[in-house]
Short mmCIF file of C-alpha atoms in Angstrom, two decimals:
data_model
loop_
_atom_site.label_atom_id
_atom_site.label_comp_id
_atom_site.label_asym_id
_atom_site.label_seq_id
_atom_site.Cartn_x
_atom_site.Cartn_y
_atom_site.Cartn_z
CA MET A 12 0.04 0.02 -0.01
CA ASP A 13 1.36 3.39 -0.98
CA LEU A 14 0.86 5.69 2.01
CA ARG A 15 1.87 8.86 0.26
CA PRO A 16 -0.80 11.49 -0.52
CA PRO A 17 -1.94 11.83 -4.15
CA ARG A 18 0.29 13.87 -6.47
CA GLY A 19 -0.04 17.58 -5.75
CA PHE A 20 -1.33 17.05 -2.22
CA ARG A 21 0.90 17.25 0.89
CA ASP A 22 0.90 16.38 4.54
CA ILE A 23 1.85 19.63 6.29
CA PRO A 24 4.12 18.72 9.37
CA PRO A 25 3.99 20.90 12.56
CA ASP A 26 6.83 23.20 11.74
CA LEU A 27 5.35 24.15 8.30
CA ALA A 28 1.85 24.22 9.67
CA ILE A 29 2.90 26.68 12.38
CA LEU A 30 4.67 28.94 9.95
CA ARG A 31 1.68 28.90 7.65
CA LYS A 32 -0.80 29.75 10.45
CA GLU A 33 1.42 32.55 11.70
CA LEU A 34 1.57 34.06 8.18
CA MET A 35 -2.12 33.77 7.59
CA GLY A 36 -2.67 35.43 10.97
CA ARG A 37 -0.56 38.39 9.84
CA VAL A 38 -2.56 38.61 6.62
CA GLU A 39 -5.83 38.42 8.42
CA ALA A 40 -4.82 41.20 10.79
CA VAL A 41 -4.13 43.58 7.88
CA TYR A 42 -7.42 42.63 6.20
CA ARG A 43 -9.30 43.38 9.37
CA ARG A 44 -7.35 46.70 9.82
CA TYR A 45 -8.94 47.82 6.50
CA GLY A 46 -12.41 46.99 7.71
CA PHE A 47 -12.91 43.74 5.89
CA ASP A 48 -15.08 41.14 7.63
CA PRO A 49 -14.71 37.22 7.37
CA LEU A 50 -16.95 35.08 5.09
CA GLU A 51 -16.76 31.29 4.93
CA THR A 52 -18.03 29.48 1.93
CA PRO A 53 -18.08 25.57 1.60
CA ALA A 54 -15.41 23.50 -0.13
CA VAL A 55 -17.94 21.83 -2.40
CA GLU A 56 -20.17 23.69 -4.83
CA SER A 57 -22.84 22.51 -7.22
CA TRP A 58 -21.27 22.03 -10.69
CA GLU A 59 -23.74 24.48 -12.27
CA VAL A 60 -22.49 27.21 -9.92
CA LEU A 61 -18.97 26.93 -11.30
CA ALA A 62 -19.71 26.00 -14.88
CA GLY A 63 -19.40 28.86 -17.39
CA LYS A 64 -17.33 31.21 -15.10
CA TYR A 65 -13.67 30.28 -15.69
CA GLY A 66 -13.19 29.37 -19.25
CA GLU A 67 -12.65 26.25 -21.35
CA GLU A 68 -9.28 25.16 -19.90
CA ALA A 69 -10.17 25.42 -16.29
CA GLU A 70 -13.57 23.82 -16.63
CA GLY A 71 -12.43 21.09 -19.03
CA ARG A 72 -9.26 20.09 -17.16
CA LEU A 73 -8.50 21.94 -13.89
CA ILE A 74 -11.70 21.82 -11.83
CA TRP A 75 -12.06 18.72 -9.51
CA ARG A 76 -15.52 17.63 -10.64
CA PHE A 77 -17.44 14.52 -9.47
CA LYS A 78 -20.87 12.88 -9.31
CA ASP A 79 -22.46 12.05 -6.02
CA PRO A 80 -23.23 8.28 -6.17
CA TRP A 81 -26.23 8.76 -3.87
CA SER A 82 -28.01 11.63 -5.52
CA ASP A 83 -26.48 11.36 -8.98
CA ARG A 84 -25.96 15.17 -8.91
CA GLU A 85 -22.73 16.73 -10.02
CA TYR A 86 -20.52 18.75 -7.69
CA ALA A 87 -17.05 20.22 -7.67
CA LEU A 88 -14.36 21.30 -5.27
CA ARG A 89 -14.00 25.15 -5.31
CA TYR A 90 -11.48 26.37 -7.88
CA ASP A 91 -11.17 29.76 -6.27
CA LEU A 92 -12.96 31.79 -3.59
CA THR A 93 -14.38 34.42 -5.92
CA VAL A 94 -17.18 32.46 -7.67
CA PRO A 95 -18.49 31.17 -4.28
CA LEU A 96 -18.56 34.83 -3.06
CA ALA A 97 -20.60 35.86 -6.19
CA ARG A 98 -23.04 32.99 -5.52
CA TYR A 99 -23.33 34.16 -1.89
CA ILE A 100 -24.02 37.82 -2.80
CA ALA A 101 -26.49 36.88 -5.45
CA SER A 102 -28.50 34.81 -2.85
CA HIS A 103 -28.43 37.63 -0.25
CA PRO A 104 -29.72 40.80 -1.84
CA GLU A 105 -30.38 42.33 1.62
CA ILE A 106 -26.56 42.76 2.21
CA PRO A 107 -25.69 46.51 2.55
CA MET A 108 -23.20 47.72 0.03
CA PRO A 109 -20.23 48.06 -0.35
CA PHE A 110 -19.67 44.68 1.24
CA LYS A 111 -16.08 44.05 2.24
CA ARG A 112 -15.02 40.53 2.85
CA TYR A 113 -12.00 38.34 3.29
CA GLN A 114 -11.58 34.60 3.23
CA ILE A 115 -8.46 32.51 3.85
CA ALA A 116 -9.04 28.89 2.86
CA PRO A 117 -7.94 26.03 0.61
CA VAL A 118 -8.91 25.70 -3.02
CA TRP A 119 -8.36 22.86 -5.44
CA ARG A 120 -7.05 22.62 -8.99
CA HIS A 121 -6.22 19.60 -11.15
CA ASP A 122 -3.04 21.32 -12.36
CA GLU A 123 0.36 19.56 -13.13
CA PRO A 124 2.20 19.67 -9.81
CA GLN A 125 5.49 21.54 -9.91
CA ARG A 126 7.68 23.99 -7.95
CA GLY A 127 5.36 26.40 -6.14
CA ARG A 128 2.31 24.79 -7.62
CA TYR A 129 0.00 22.30 -5.79
CA ARG A 130 -3.40 20.72 -6.32
CA GLU A 131 -4.51 21.79 -2.87
CA PHE A 132 -3.40 25.22 -1.64
CA TYR A 133 -4.45 28.09 0.44
CA GLN A 134 -5.62 31.49 -0.90
CA ALA A 135 -6.08 34.67 1.10
CA ASP A 136 -8.84 36.55 -0.62
CA VAL A 137 -9.99 40.15 -0.09
CA ASP A 138 -12.85 41.69 -1.97
CA VAL A 139 -14.97 44.89 -2.32
CA VAL A 140 -18.49 44.28 -3.65
CA GLY A 141 -20.86 47.12 -4.68
CA SER A 142 -18.41 49.82 -5.76
CA PRO A 143 -17.60 50.58 -9.44
CA TYR A 144 -15.12 53.30 -8.63
CA PRO A 145 -11.22 53.41 -8.73
CA GLU A 146 -11.24 53.88 -4.98
CA ALA A 147 -12.20 50.20 -4.51
CA ASP A 148 -9.49 48.96 -6.77
CA ALA A 149 -6.91 51.13 -5.14
CA GLU A 150 -7.97 49.86 -1.74
CA ILE A 151 -7.39 46.28 -2.93
CA ILE A 152 -3.81 47.13 -4.06
CA ASN A 153 -3.12 48.93 -0.81
CA VAL A 154 -4.37 46.21 1.40
CA ILE A 155 -2.41 43.65 -0.60
CA VAL A 156 0.74 45.67 -0.42
CA ASP A 157 0.29 46.19 3.31
CA ALA A 158 -0.27 42.45 3.77
CA LEU A 159 3.00 41.74 1.90
CA ASP A 160 4.80 44.16 4.29
CA ALA A 161 3.31 42.29 7.29
CA LEU A 162 4.82 39.13 5.78
CA GLY A 163 8.17 40.73 5.71
CA VAL A 164 8.57 40.80 1.88
CA GLY A 165 9.67 44.36 2.09
CA SER A 166 10.21 46.17 -1.24
CA GLY A 167 11.29 43.03 -3.14
CA PHE A 168 8.11 42.87 -5.25
CA ARG A 169 6.23 44.64 -8.13
CA VAL A 170 2.55 45.04 -8.65
CA LEU A 171 1.82 44.63 -12.31
CA ILE A 172 -1.41 46.24 -13.47
CA ASN A 173 -3.49 46.52 -16.64
CA ASP A 174 -7.18 46.80 -17.52
CA ARG A 175 -9.18 44.39 -19.54
CA ARG A 176 -10.76 47.36 -21.34
CA ILE A 177 -7.39 48.30 -22.66
CA LEU A 178 -6.96 44.76 -23.84
CA ALA A 179 -10.37 44.71 -25.41
CA GLY A 180 -9.86 48.02 -27.20
CA ILE A 181 -6.81 46.84 -28.94
CA PHE A 182 -7.38 43.04 -29.38
CA GLU A 183 -11.07 43.11 -30.06
CA GLU A 184 -11.71 46.36 -31.80
CA GLU A 185 -8.44 47.34 -33.54
CA LEU A 186 -7.08 43.79 -34.23
CA SER A 187 -10.55 42.32 -34.71
CA LEU A 188 -9.70 39.02 -32.89
CA LYS A 189 -12.76 36.80 -32.89
CA ASP A 190 -11.91 34.85 -29.69
CA PRO A 191 -9.94 37.27 -27.49
CA LEU A 192 -10.38 35.09 -24.32
CA ALA A 193 -8.49 32.26 -26.11
CA VAL A 194 -5.73 34.77 -26.85
CA TYR A 195 -5.59 35.89 -23.28
CA ARG A 196 -5.30 32.39 -22.01
CA VAL A 197 -2.30 31.90 -24.19
CA ILE A 198 -0.58 35.12 -23.12
CA ASP A 199 -1.29 34.25 -19.58
CA LYS A 200 1.18 31.32 -19.95
CA LEU A 201 4.08 33.75 -20.56
CA ASP A 202 5.71 32.89 -17.18
CA LYS A 203 5.30 29.15 -17.84
CA VAL A 204 6.39 28.76 -21.45
CA GLY A 205 8.24 32.01 -22.28
CA GLU A 206 7.98 34.37 -25.29
CA GLU A 207 8.75 31.74 -27.86
CA GLY A 208 6.27 29.26 -26.38
CA VAL A 209 3.56 31.99 -26.45
CA ARG A 210 4.36 33.05 -29.89
CA ALA A 211 4.16 29.52 -31.16
CA GLU A 212 0.75 28.99 -29.58
CA LEU A 213 -0.41 32.27 -31.02
CA GLU A 214 0.72 31.35 -34.58
CA ARG A 215 -1.22 28.11 -34.37
CA LEU A 216 -4.32 29.93 -33.10
CA LEU A 217 -4.08 33.18 -35.28
CA GLY A 218 -1.43 32.72 -37.91
CA ALA A 219 1.99 34.32 -38.02
CA PRO A 220 1.03 37.92 -39.04
CA ALA A 221 -1.66 38.39 -36.33
CA ALA A 222 0.61 36.65 -33.71
CA SER A 223 3.43 39.15 -34.48
CA LYS A 224 1.07 42.02 -33.88
CA VAL A 225 -0.09 40.46 -30.51
CA MET A 226 3.54 39.98 -29.40
CA GLU A 227 4.31 43.67 -30.36
CA VAL A 228 1.38 44.93 -28.26
CA ILE A 229 2.16 42.87 -25.11
CA SER A 230 5.80 44.17 -25.06
CA ILE A 231 4.51 47.43 -23.79
CA LYS A 232 5.34 47.78 -20.14
CA GLY A 233 7.07 50.00 -17.56
CA ASP A 234 6.24 53.10 -15.66
CA VAL A 235 2.44 53.48 -15.25
CA ALA A 236 2.08 57.13 -16.18
CA ASP A 237 4.45 56.79 -19.17
CA SER A 238 2.68 53.68 -20.46
CA LEU A 239 -0.81 55.21 -20.12
CA ASP A 240 0.35 58.42 -21.85
CA ARG A 241 1.66 56.32 -24.69
CA LEU A 242 -1.60 54.39 -24.96
CA SER A 243 -3.50 57.69 -25.02
CA ARG A 244 -1.34 59.17 -27.76
CA GLU A 245 -1.53 56.05 -29.98
CA HIS A 246 -5.07 54.95 -29.26
CA GLY A 247 -6.80 58.08 -27.97
CA SER A 248 -9.72 57.66 -30.32
CA ASN A 249 -10.59 54.20 -28.91
CA ALA A 250 -13.26 54.86 -26.37
CA THR A 251 -13.11 51.46 -24.81
CA LEU A 252 -9.46 51.67 -24.32
CA MET A 253 -9.58 55.15 -22.84
CA LYS A 254 -12.04 54.09 -20.12
CA GLY A 255 -9.52 51.72 -18.90
CA VAL A 256 -6.65 54.24 -19.16
CA GLU A 257 -8.52 56.76 -17.23
CA HIS A 258 -9.66 54.38 -14.56
CA LEU A 259 -6.08 53.19 -14.09
CA ARG A 260 -4.80 56.76 -13.86
CA GLN A 261 -7.18 57.32 -10.95
CA VAL A 262 -6.18 54.06 -9.31
CA ALA A 263 -2.50 54.88 -9.49
CA GLN A 264 -3.08 58.27 -7.83
CA LEU A 265 -4.68 56.64 -4.85
CA VAL A 266 -2.03 53.80 -4.29
CA ARG A 267 0.05 54.54 -1.32
CA ARG A 268 3.12 53.08 -2.81
CA PRO A 269 3.06 54.03 -6.40
CA GLN A 270 6.66 53.01 -6.96
CA ALA A 271 5.63 49.42 -6.54
CA LEU A 272 3.34 49.72 -9.52
CA GLU A 273 4.35 48.68 -13.05
CA PHE A 274 2.19 48.65 -16.13
CA SER A 275 2.28 45.47 -18.23
CA MET A 276 0.38 44.89 -21.45
CA SER A 277 1.23 41.12 -21.14
CA LEU A 278 -0.74 40.97 -17.88
CA VAL A 279 -4.12 39.57 -19.01
CA ARG A 280 -5.35 37.13 -16.25
CA GLY A 281 -6.64 34.08 -17.98
CA LEU A 282 -9.98 33.79 -16.14
CA ASP A 283 -13.00 34.75 -18.17
CA TYR A 284 -14.78 36.82 -15.60
CA TYR A 285 -12.41 39.98 -15.35
CA THR A 286 -13.82 43.17 -16.69
CA GLY A 287 -11.58 46.08 -15.69
CA PRO A 288 -8.36 46.63 -13.76
CA ILE A 289 -6.28 43.45 -13.20
CA LEU A 290 -3.20 42.98 -11.13
CA GLU A 291 -0.56 40.49 -10.28
CA VAL A 292 2.26 40.56 -7.69
CA VAL A 293 5.63 39.24 -8.62
CA LEU A 294 8.70 38.78 -6.47
CA ASP A 295 12.06 40.07 -7.68
CA ARG A 296 13.50 36.71 -6.41
CA PRO A 297 13.05 33.90 -6.61
CA ARG A 298 11.27 33.77 -10.06
CA ILE A 299 8.39 31.67 -9.02
CA GLY A 300 5.55 33.33 -10.85
CA SER A 301 2.86 35.48 -9.25
CA VAL A 302 2.23 35.20 -5.58
CA ALA A 303 -0.89 37.33 -5.65
CA GLY A 304 -3.36 38.48 -8.34
CA GLY A 305 -6.84 39.65 -8.94
CA GLY A 306 -8.94 42.32 -10.66
CA ARG A 307 -12.44 43.71 -11.24
CA TYR A 308 -15.31 41.34 -12.13
CA ASP A 309 -18.43 43.56 -12.55
CA ASN A 310 -20.41 41.01 -14.60
CA LEU A 311 -19.83 37.84 -12.49
CA ILE A 312 -22.49 38.28 -9.86
CA SER A 313 -25.09 39.11 -12.57
CA LEU A 314 -24.71 35.62 -13.92
CA PHE A 315 -26.42 34.44 -10.75
CA ALA A 316 -28.53 37.41 -9.54
CA LYS A 317 -29.71 38.86 -12.96
CA ARG A 318 -28.73 42.42 -11.60
CA GLU A 319 -25.62 44.40 -12.03
CA VAL A 320 -23.26 44.32 -8.90
CA PRO A 321 -19.72 45.66 -9.45
CA ALA A 322 -16.90 43.91 -7.47
CA THR A 323 -13.19 43.82 -7.32
CA GLY A 324 -10.71 41.77 -5.32
CA ALA A 325 -7.41 40.09 -5.04
CA SER A 326 -5.82 36.97 -3.55
CA ILE A 327 -2.52 36.00 -2.01
CA GLY A 328 -1.25 32.53 -2.75
CA ILE A 329 -0.06 31.61 0.71
CA ASP A 330 1.62 28.24 -0.12
CA ARG A 331 3.55 29.66 -3.10
CA LEU A 332 4.69 32.66 -1.09
CA ILE A 333 5.94 30.34 1.78
CA ASP A 334 7.86 28.35 -0.79
CA ALA A 335 9.51 31.44 -2.27
CA GLY A 336 10.20 32.80 1.28
CA LEU A 337 11.73 29.60 2.47
CA GLU A 338 13.98 29.46 -0.63
CA VAL A 339 15.44 33.03 -0.11
CA GLY A 340 15.63 32.78 3.64
CA LEU A 341 12.78 35.20 4.29
CA PHE A 342 10.86 32.60 6.37
CA ARG A 343 12.24 29.79 8.58
CA ALA A 344 10.06 26.71 9.47
CA ASP A 345 12.02 26.00 12.57
CA ARG A 346 9.39 26.13 15.17
CA ARG A 347 8.27 22.57 15.87
CA THR A 348 5.67 23.17 18.54
CA TYR A 349 3.37 25.84 20.09
CA THR A 350 4.44 24.54 23.53
CA GLN A 351 6.08 27.18 25.73
CA VAL A 352 6.64 25.05 28.82
CA MET A 353 7.35 21.40 29.31
CA VAL A 354 6.53 20.19 32.92
CA VAL A 355 9.01 17.49 33.77
CA ASN A 356 8.28 15.35 36.86
CA VAL A 357 11.63 14.19 38.22
CA ARG A 358 10.15 11.30 40.23
CA PRO A 359 7.18 9.08 39.27
CA GLU A 360 5.41 9.91 42.50
CA SER A 361 5.46 13.65 41.50
CA TYR A 362 3.08 13.22 38.55
CA ALA A 363 0.15 14.60 40.42
CA TYR A 364 1.86 17.75 41.41
CA ALA A 365 3.12 18.02 37.83
CA TRP A 366 -0.42 18.07 36.56
CA ARG A 367 -1.40 20.62 39.04
CA VAL A 368 1.50 22.86 37.99
CA ALA A 369 0.52 22.49 34.33
CA ASP A 370 -3.08 23.33 35.13
CA VAL A 371 -1.99 26.52 36.93
CA LEU A 372 0.34 27.61 34.11
CA ARG A 373 -2.35 26.91 31.53
CA SER A 374 -4.89 29.10 33.45
CA TRP A 375 -2.39 31.95 33.04
CA GLY A 376 -2.45 31.46 29.23
CA PHE A 377 0.79 29.44 28.74
CA SER A 378 1.00 26.59 26.33
CA VAL A 379 2.07 23.67 28.41
CA ARG A 380 2.81 19.99 28.02
CA VAL A 381 2.99 17.34 30.63
CA ASP A 382 4.20 13.81 30.43
CA LEU A 383 1.52 11.30 29.37
CA ASN A 384 3.77 8.20 28.80
CA ARG A 385 5.10 7.75 32.43
CA SER A 386 8.54 8.46 30.98
CA GLY A 387 11.65 8.94 33.10
CA GLN A 388 13.14 12.37 33.64
CA ASP A 389 15.83 11.98 31.01
CA GLU A 390 13.33 10.98 28.32
CA GLN A 391 11.11 13.97 29.18
CA ARG A 392 14.01 16.30 28.92
CA ARG A 393 15.16 14.87 25.58
CA ARG A 394 11.66 15.28 24.20
CA ALA A 395 11.59 18.92 25.30
CA LEU A 396 14.99 19.49 23.71
CA LYS A 397 13.88 17.83 20.45
CA LEU A 398 10.75 19.95 20.10
CA GLY A 399 12.62 23.11 20.98
CA VAL A 400 10.43 23.88 24.06
CA PRO A 401 11.78 27.19 25.38
CA VAL A 402 11.23 26.53 29.14
CA VAL A 403 11.37 23.30 31.10
CA ALA A 404 9.58 23.30 34.44
CA PHE A 405 11.05 20.53 36.80
CA VAL A 406 8.90 19.33 39.72
CA GLY A 407 9.82 16.72 42.30
CA PRO A 408 9.31 15.90 45.87
CA GLN A 409 11.28 18.93 46.97
CA GLU A 410 9.29 21.38 44.82
CA GLU A 411 5.98 19.69 45.92
CA ALA A 412 6.87 20.05 49.51
CA SER A 413 7.66 23.78 49.22
CA GLY A 414 4.80 24.55 46.65
CA SER A 415 7.52 25.70 44.10
CA VAL A 416 8.72 24.95 40.56
CA THR A 417 12.24 24.94 39.14
CA LEU A 418 12.34 26.71 35.67
CA TYR A 419 15.08 26.29 33.20
CA SER A 420 15.67 28.20 29.88
CA PRO A 421 18.14 26.41 27.64
CA SER A 422 18.46 29.42 25.35
CA LYS A 423 19.30 31.74 28.23
CA GLY A 424 21.21 29.22 30.27
CA GLU A 425 19.22 30.29 33.28
CA ARG A 426 17.67 28.16 36.06
CA LEU A 427 15.71 29.46 39.02
CA THR A 428 13.32 28.05 41.66
CA VAL A 429 10.24 30.14 42.44
CA ARG A 430 7.05 29.57 44.39
CA LEU A 431 4.24 28.46 42.07
CA GLU A 432 2.16 31.60 42.59
CA GLU A 433 5.19 33.73 41.50
CA ALA A 434 5.98 31.55 38.43
CA ARG A 435 3.94 33.67 36.04
CA GLN A 436 6.27 36.74 36.08
CA ALA A 437 9.31 34.56 35.90
CA LEU A 438 7.93 32.57 32.84
CA GLU A 439 7.06 35.80 31.04
CA ARG A 440 10.52 37.04 31.53
CA LEU A 441 12.12 33.81 30.32
CA LEU A 442 9.90 33.67 27.34
CA SER A 443 10.52 37.30 26.24
#
């Protein structure tokens, strides 16, 4: 029997799980600071909820889809957190707008597993529903940038931006492409297959002359103001494109860290539901693809609600960011336990007092372990050392008789015996 998880799925050991929970907590704190509230949606959706929202490739190959053997109905694991949000909004018209929500949860994609890409992974979504204005898009960028700051990424990233209306104005109206979404999905593979790979796919799809024009267009990138000025000069009569240009100008004026922004015509976002500004965050190193992305999806909710509800949002790929951070030394998965204190009973007859000490320390809010295996003192100490527990609390007949505890900090090389009722302050100092 092969006991390994299926390809693309992982067991997450305590050291990595502790790191992931810590980082998700930092992101959640930033989202809450901006006034976003939590929303939880189920892992499983009815297939008809997801169908027709993502595009041919995602729905034909990447969504985990299955038939319930008891009801014969079709279901699917959620592919992202955006479509479930749209379903929720559509079924709750009483929600006051704008609605600001976040969700940090796993999603599933039947993708080919590779470095930084798994079939089950966590996304940290943040969305504004009900505002069509640049202010909402700018706030999404600001909250994502602040979250990356909280994760310790510093200035080593760029926020690439574009607008689907700019793309539509050029590709649909000026180049008259019949199936622009298929072209976007090819361009979206630029990080995976490179320029030559994209050109080859475009030539098969469009022919060589049209492919060359597309490659020329997507080479426009750089400073946001300069790029938008160029687009205005060269395509100023294109009303669709200019709507996107003016929207992005206003967004850029509201972003608190404009130096992090970079315009890129090759940024298209392959999902079908985007309608306006789009964004991706890429790290300067390692080159692992985008670690966050999103955009405006004003028409998605109307597919469920039959009413127009503007929305915009973005998502941080927690697992990909962790992989990148571990690779460059930004993160360290070296904490193997949440335990702060290991209570070691030095004599078997002291176990009852050891339990009493553990109960008192826990009542003060400390994370405490106590021996459950009737192990000897040496084995208990080795276990504490192996786990990296910062403080060992020794109790024996002498401590029990005096109502005290002997605290030892391996990292500080300090040992002291204090009365149990005075141990709280001593522990706080040793753990600081």
